[in-house]
Short mmCIF file of C-alpha atoms in Angstrom, two decimals:
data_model
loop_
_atom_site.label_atom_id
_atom_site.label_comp_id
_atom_site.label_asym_id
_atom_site.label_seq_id
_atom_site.Cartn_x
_atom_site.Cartn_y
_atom_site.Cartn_z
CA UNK J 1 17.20 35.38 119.79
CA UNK J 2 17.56 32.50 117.00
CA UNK J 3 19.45 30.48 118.97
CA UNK J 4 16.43 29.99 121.57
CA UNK J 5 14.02 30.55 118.71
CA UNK J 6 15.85 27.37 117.08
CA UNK J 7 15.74 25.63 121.01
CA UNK J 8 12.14 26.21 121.47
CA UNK J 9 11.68 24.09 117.67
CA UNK J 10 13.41 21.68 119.27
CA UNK J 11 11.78 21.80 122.22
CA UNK J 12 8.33 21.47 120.14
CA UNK J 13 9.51 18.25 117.95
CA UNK J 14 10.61 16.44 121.49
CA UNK J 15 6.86 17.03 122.39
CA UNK J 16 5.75 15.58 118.94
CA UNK J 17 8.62 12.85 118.58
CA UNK J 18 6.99 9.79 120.18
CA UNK J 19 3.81 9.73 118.14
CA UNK J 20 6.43 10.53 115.02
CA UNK J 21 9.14 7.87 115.39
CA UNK J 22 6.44 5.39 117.02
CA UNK J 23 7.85 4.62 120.80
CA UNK J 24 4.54 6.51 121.96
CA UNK J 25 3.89 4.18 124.98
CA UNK J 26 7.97 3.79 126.59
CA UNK J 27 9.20 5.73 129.20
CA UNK J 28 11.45 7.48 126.99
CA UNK J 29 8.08 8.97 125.38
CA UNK J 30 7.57 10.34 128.77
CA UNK J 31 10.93 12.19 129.15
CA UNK J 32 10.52 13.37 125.65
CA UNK J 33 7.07 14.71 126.95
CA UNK J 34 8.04 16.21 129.82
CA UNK J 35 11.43 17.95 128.30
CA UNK J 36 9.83 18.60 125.28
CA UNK J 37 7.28 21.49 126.67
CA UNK J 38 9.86 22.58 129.51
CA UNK J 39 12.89 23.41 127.01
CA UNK J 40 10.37 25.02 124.42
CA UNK J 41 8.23 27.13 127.30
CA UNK J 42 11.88 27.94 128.46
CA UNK J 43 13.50 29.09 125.17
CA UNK J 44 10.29 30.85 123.99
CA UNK J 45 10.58 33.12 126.95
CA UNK J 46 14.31 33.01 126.82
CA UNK J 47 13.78 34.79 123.06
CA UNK J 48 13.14 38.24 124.90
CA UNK J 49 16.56 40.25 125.64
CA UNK J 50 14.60 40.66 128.96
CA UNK J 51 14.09 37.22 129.90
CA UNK J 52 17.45 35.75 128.02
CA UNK J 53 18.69 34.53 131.19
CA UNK J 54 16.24 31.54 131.80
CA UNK J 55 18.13 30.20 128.97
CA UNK J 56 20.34 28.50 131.33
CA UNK J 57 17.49 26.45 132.80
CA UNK J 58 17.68 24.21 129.25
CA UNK J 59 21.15 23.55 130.27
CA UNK J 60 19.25 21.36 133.32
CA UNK J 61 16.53 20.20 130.92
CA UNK J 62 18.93 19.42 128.33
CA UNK J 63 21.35 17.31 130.40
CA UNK J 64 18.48 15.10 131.49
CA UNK J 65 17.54 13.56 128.18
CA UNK J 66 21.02 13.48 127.30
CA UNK J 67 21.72 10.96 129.93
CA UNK J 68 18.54 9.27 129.96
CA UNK J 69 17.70 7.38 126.58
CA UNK J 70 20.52 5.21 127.61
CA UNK J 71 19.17 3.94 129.95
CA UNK J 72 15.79 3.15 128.85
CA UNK J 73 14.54 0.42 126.48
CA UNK J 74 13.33 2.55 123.47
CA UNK J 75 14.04 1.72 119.40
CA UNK J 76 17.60 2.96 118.66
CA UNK J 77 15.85 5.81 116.24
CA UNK J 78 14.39 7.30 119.54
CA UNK J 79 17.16 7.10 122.04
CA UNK J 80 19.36 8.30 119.06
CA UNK J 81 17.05 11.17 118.73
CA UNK J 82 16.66 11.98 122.23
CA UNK J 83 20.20 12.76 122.81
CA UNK J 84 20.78 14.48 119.80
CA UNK J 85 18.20 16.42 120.37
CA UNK J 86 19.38 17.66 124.01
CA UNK J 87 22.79 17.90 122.83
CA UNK J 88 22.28 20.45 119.87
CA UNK J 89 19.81 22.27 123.12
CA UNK J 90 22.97 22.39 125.10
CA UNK J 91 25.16 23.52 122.47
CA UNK J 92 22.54 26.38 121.57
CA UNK J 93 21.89 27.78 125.47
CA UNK J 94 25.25 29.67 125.78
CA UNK J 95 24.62 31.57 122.81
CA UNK J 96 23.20 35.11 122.38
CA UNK J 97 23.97 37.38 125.46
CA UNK J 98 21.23 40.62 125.96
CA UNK J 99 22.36 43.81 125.35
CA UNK J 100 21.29 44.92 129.05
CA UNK J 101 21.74 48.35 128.27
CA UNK J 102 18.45 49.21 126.62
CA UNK J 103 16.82 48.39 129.96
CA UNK J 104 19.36 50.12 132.74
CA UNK J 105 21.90 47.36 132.31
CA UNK J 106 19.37 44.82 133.50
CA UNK J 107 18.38 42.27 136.79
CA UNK J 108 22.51 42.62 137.59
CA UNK J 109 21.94 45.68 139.28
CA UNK J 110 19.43 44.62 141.75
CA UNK J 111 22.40 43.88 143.49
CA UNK J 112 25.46 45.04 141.84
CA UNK J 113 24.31 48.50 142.25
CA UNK J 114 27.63 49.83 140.87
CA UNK J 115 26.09 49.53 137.80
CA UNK J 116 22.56 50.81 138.49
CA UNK J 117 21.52 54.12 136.70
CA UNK J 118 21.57 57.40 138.42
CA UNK J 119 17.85 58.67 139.94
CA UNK J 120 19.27 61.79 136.67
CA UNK J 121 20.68 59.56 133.81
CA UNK J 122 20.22 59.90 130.61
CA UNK J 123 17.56 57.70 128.81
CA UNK J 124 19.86 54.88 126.88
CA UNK J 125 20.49 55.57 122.66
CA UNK J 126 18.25 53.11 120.46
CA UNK J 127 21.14 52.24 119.10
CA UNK J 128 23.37 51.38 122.12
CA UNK J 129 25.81 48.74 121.39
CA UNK Q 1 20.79 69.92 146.08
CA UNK Q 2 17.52 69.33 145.20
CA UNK Q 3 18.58 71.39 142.04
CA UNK Q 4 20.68 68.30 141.25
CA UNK Q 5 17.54 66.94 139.10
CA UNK Q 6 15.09 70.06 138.47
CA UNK Q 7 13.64 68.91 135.26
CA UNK Q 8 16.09 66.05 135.31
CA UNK Q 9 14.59 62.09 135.44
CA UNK Q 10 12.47 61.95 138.35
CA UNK Q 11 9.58 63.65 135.91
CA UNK Q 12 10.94 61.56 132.48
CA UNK Q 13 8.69 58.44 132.08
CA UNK Q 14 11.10 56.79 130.36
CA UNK Q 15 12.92 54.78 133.25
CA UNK Q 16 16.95 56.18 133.69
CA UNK Q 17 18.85 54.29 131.84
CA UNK Q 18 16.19 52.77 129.09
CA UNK Q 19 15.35 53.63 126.29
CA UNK Q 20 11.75 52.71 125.99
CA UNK Q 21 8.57 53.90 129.00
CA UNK Q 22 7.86 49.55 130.07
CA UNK Q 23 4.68 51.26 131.00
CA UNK Q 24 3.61 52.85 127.87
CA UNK Q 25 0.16 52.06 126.62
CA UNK Q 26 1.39 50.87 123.25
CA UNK Q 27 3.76 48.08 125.72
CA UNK Q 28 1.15 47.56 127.66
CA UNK Q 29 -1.86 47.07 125.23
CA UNK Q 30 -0.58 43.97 123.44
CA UNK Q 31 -0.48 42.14 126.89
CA UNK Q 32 -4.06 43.11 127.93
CA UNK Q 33 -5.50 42.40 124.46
CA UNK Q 34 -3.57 38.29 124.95
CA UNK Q 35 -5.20 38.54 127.76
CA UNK Q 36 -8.43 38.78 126.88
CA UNK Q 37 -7.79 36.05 124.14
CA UNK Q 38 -7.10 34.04 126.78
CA UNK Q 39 -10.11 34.62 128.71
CA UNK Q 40 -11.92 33.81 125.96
CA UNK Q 41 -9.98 30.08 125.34
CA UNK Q 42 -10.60 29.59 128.96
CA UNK Q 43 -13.97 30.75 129.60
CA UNK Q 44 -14.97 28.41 126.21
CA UNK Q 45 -13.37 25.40 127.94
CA UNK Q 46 -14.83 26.45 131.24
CA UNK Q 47 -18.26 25.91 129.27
CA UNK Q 48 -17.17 22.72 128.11
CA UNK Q 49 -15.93 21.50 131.71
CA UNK Q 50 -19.37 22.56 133.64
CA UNK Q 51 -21.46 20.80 130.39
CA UNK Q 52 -22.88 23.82 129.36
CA UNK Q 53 -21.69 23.15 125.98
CA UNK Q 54 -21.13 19.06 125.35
CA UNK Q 55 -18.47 19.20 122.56
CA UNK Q 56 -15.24 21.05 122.41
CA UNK Q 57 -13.13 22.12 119.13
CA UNK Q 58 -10.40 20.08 118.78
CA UNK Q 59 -8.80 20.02 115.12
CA UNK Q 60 -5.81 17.43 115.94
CA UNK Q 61 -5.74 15.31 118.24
CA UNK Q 62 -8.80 13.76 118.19
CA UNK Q 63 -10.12 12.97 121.40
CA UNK Q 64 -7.41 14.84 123.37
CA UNK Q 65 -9.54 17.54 124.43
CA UNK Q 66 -11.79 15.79 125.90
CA UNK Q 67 -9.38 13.58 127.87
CA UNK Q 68 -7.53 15.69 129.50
CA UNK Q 69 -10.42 18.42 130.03
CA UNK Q 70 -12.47 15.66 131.72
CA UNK Q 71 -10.01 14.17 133.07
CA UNK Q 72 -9.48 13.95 137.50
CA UNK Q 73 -6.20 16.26 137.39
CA UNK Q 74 -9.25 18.86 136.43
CA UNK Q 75 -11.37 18.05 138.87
CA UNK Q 76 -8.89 18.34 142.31
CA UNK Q 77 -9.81 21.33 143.39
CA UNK Q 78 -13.46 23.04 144.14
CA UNK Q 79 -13.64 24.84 140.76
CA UNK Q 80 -12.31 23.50 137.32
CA UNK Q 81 -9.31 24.58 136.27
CA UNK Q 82 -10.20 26.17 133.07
CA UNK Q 83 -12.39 28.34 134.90
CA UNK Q 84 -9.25 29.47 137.22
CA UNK Q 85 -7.30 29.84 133.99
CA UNK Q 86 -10.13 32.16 133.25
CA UNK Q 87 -9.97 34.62 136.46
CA UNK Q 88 -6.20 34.45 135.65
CA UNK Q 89 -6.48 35.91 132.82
CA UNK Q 90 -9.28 38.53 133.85
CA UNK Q 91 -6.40 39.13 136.79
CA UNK Q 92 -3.97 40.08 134.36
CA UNK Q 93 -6.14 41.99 131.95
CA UNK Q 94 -7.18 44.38 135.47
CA UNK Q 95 -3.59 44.68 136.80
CA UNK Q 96 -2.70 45.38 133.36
CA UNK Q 97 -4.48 48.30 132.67
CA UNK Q 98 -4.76 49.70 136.39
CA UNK Q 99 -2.26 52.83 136.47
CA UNK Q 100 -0.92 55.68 133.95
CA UNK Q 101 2.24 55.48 131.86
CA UNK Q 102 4.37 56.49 135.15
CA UNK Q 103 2.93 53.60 137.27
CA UNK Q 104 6.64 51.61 136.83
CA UNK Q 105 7.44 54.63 139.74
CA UNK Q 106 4.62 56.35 140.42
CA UNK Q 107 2.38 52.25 141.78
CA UNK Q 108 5.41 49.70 141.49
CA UNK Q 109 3.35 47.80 144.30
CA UNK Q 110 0.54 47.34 140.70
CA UNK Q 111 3.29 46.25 138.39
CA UNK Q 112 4.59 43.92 141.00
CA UNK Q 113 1.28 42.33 141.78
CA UNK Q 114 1.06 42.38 137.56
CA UNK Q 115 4.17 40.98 136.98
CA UNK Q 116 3.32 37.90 140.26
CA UNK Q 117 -0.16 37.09 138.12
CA UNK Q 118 1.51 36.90 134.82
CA UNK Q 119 4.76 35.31 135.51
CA UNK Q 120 3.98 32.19 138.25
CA UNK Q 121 0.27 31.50 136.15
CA UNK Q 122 2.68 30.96 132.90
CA UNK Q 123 4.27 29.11 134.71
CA UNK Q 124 1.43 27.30 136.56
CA UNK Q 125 0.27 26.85 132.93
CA UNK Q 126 3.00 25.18 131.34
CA UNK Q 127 3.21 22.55 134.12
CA UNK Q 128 -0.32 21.52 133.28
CA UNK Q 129 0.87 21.52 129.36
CA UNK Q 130 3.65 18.97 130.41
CA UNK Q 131 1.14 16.92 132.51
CA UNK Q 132 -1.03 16.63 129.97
CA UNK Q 133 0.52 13.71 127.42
CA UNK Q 134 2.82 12.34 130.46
CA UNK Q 135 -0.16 11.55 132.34
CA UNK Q 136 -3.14 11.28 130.22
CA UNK Q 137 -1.47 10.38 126.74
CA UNK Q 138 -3.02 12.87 124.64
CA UNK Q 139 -2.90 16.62 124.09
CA UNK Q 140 -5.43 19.88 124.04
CA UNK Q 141 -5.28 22.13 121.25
CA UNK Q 142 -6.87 24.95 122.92
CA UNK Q 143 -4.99 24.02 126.10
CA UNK Q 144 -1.68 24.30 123.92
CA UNK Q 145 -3.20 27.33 122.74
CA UNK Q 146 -3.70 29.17 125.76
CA UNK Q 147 0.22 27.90 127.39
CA UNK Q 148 1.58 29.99 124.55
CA UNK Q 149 -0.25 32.89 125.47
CA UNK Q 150 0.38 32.88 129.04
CA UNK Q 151 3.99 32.31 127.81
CA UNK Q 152 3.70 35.46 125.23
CA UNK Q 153 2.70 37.52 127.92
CA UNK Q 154 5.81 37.14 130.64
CA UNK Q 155 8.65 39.16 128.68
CA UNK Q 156 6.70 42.43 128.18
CA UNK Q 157 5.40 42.40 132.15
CA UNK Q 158 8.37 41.64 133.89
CA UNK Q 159 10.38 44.69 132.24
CA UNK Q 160 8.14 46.88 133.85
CA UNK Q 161 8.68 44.87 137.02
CA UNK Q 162 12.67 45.66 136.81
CA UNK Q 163 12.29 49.09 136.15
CA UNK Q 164 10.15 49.76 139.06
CA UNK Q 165 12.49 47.08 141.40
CA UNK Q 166 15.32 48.96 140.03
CA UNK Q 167 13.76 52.23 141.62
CA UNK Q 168 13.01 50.85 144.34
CA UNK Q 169 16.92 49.75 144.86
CA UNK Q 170 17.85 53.75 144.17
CA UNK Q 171 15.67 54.70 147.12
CA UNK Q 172 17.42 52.20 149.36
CA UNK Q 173 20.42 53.68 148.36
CA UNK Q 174 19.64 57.20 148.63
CA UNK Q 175 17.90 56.43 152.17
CA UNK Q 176 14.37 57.27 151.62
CA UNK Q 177 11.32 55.48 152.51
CA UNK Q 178 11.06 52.47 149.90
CA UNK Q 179 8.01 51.11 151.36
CA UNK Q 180 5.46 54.58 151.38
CA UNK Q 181 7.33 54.51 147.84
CA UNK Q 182 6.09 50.89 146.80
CA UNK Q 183 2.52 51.96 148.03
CA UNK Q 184 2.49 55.13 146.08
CA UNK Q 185 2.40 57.42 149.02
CA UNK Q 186 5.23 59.17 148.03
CA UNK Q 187 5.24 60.01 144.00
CA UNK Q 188 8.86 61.47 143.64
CA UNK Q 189 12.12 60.22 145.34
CA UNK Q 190 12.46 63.31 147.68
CA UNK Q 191 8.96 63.22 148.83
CA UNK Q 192 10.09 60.16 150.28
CA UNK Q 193 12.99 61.10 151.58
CA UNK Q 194 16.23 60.13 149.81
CA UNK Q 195 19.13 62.14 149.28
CA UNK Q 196 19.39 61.98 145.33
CA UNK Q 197 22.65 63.10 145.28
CA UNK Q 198 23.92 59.75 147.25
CA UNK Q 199 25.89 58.14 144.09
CA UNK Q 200 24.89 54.39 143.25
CA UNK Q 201 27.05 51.20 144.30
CA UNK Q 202 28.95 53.47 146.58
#
């Protein structure tokens, strides 16, 4: 959960980073505004155990605005920025796998059904691993 | 056979397998009572859009309300878009309460319609966030606001909507009628016709 808790912060300061670092009117402002809200509305959700697999979509996002500030005329503070930025995202998506088992072991067995729960099992421990 | 789960899950409201009920009033309350916050963002912008009210609270970004609430991406279609944020809302607020604590088995075709108005408007909602300073250059608090609640709301709907898809899958694999089960018709797997005793993934 901290991992996308510390994406969707990151998310938030892409939003805020033009007006900050002063490139507000550069097309790099506008891929900082548009991958700003979509990694943080992504990561927020991502938080939930339930929802932790939309975490992957950053890897998309991310990849983006890694490639993009060098390619754009932007102050060397921004561009800088910009990548970092979407390369600490990328480095924090793979992190934090849900424990699947408080909820049936999950969206997987929609179609894995080998590990779908029987109509009789047991409700899962609140401590399951 | 039907022995096989006498007193066993099919009456447990707890879904087999979890450990919390997804449709327990106490999961189920939080995302009604966003809800409603969010009717009231949206029904206060709403006012602001129609000029029944001329000035809108907007504590940082100046005039960035106003832009973007008066802006033409709010005026394409028939009715401004705060005011559809607003039946959104009052959507999920309805589907949310509609239905008893078993409704993840007993209505899944409710928690799916739930889970379609709360997940696709969050995510209607955050495109318009994004639009917002790409194409008009400044930002709405309230606007902000309201994406984070429609955001808030998707984790605690959509594990009702697996539990009751995940039912749905057993009575495809036990060969009963998923669709009078969807609807309700049928309230317990054997009603509808499945063979409970079929083993999953075989």
């Amino acid at each position: 959960m901290w991992f996308q808790i510390a994406s969707t912060v990151l998310g938030v300061w892409l939003m805020f980073a033009p007006a900050a670092l002063d490139h507000v009117d550069t097309t790099l402002a506008d891929f900082d505004r548009t991958i700003g809200p979509l990694v943080a509305s992504v990561s927020f959700v991502a938080a939930a155990q339930i929802s932790r697999s939309l975490r992957w979509l950053n890897l998309g996002f991310a990849a983006v605005l890694v490639v993009a500030p060098w390619f754009l005329d932007a102050p060397t503070v921004s561009q800088a920025n910009s990548c970092v930025v979407a390369l600490l995202v990328l480095a924090l998506t793979p992190w934090g796998s849900p424990d699947q088992t408080r909820y049936g072991n999950g969206w997987t067995t929609l179609w894995r059904t080998e590990d779908l729960p029987e109509w009789n099992a047991p409700r899962a421990s609140e401590d399951a691993a | 056979m039907s022995g096989l789960l006498s007193g066993g899950n099919t009456d447990e409201l707890v879904p087999p397998g979890w450990v919390k009920n997804p449709s327990a009033w106490g999961e189920r309350l939080p995302i009604v009572g966003l809800a409603l916050v969010g009717l009231a963002i949206a029904t206060y912008l709403s006012l602001f859009q129609y000029e029944v009210i001329d000035t809108v609270w907007e504590p940082f970004f100046g005039d960035g309300s106003r832009t973007v609430l008066t802006s033409r991406l709010s005026n394409v279609l028939p009715v401004k878009d705060a005011a559809l944020g607003a039946l959104g809302y009052l959507l999920d607020a309805v589907t949310g309460v509609i239905g008893g604590t078993k409704r993840w088995r007993t209505m899944p075709w409710i928690v799916i319609i739930f889970g379609i108005f709360v997940g696709p408007l969050g995510a209607v909602s955050v495109l318009l966030v994004v639009a917002q300073p790409v194409v008009y250059g400044s930002f709405c608090t309230l606007c902000l606001t309201s994406a984070v609640i429609s955001l808030a709301m998707i984790p605690p709907a959509v594990d009702e909507v697996l539990a009751s898809f995940q039912d749905l899958r057993r009575m495809r694999q036990s060969g009963g009628n998923w669709w009078r089960y969807f609807w309700g018709l049928d309230s317990t797997p054997e009603a509808a016709g499945a063979d409970t005793s079929v083993r999953m993934g075989t």
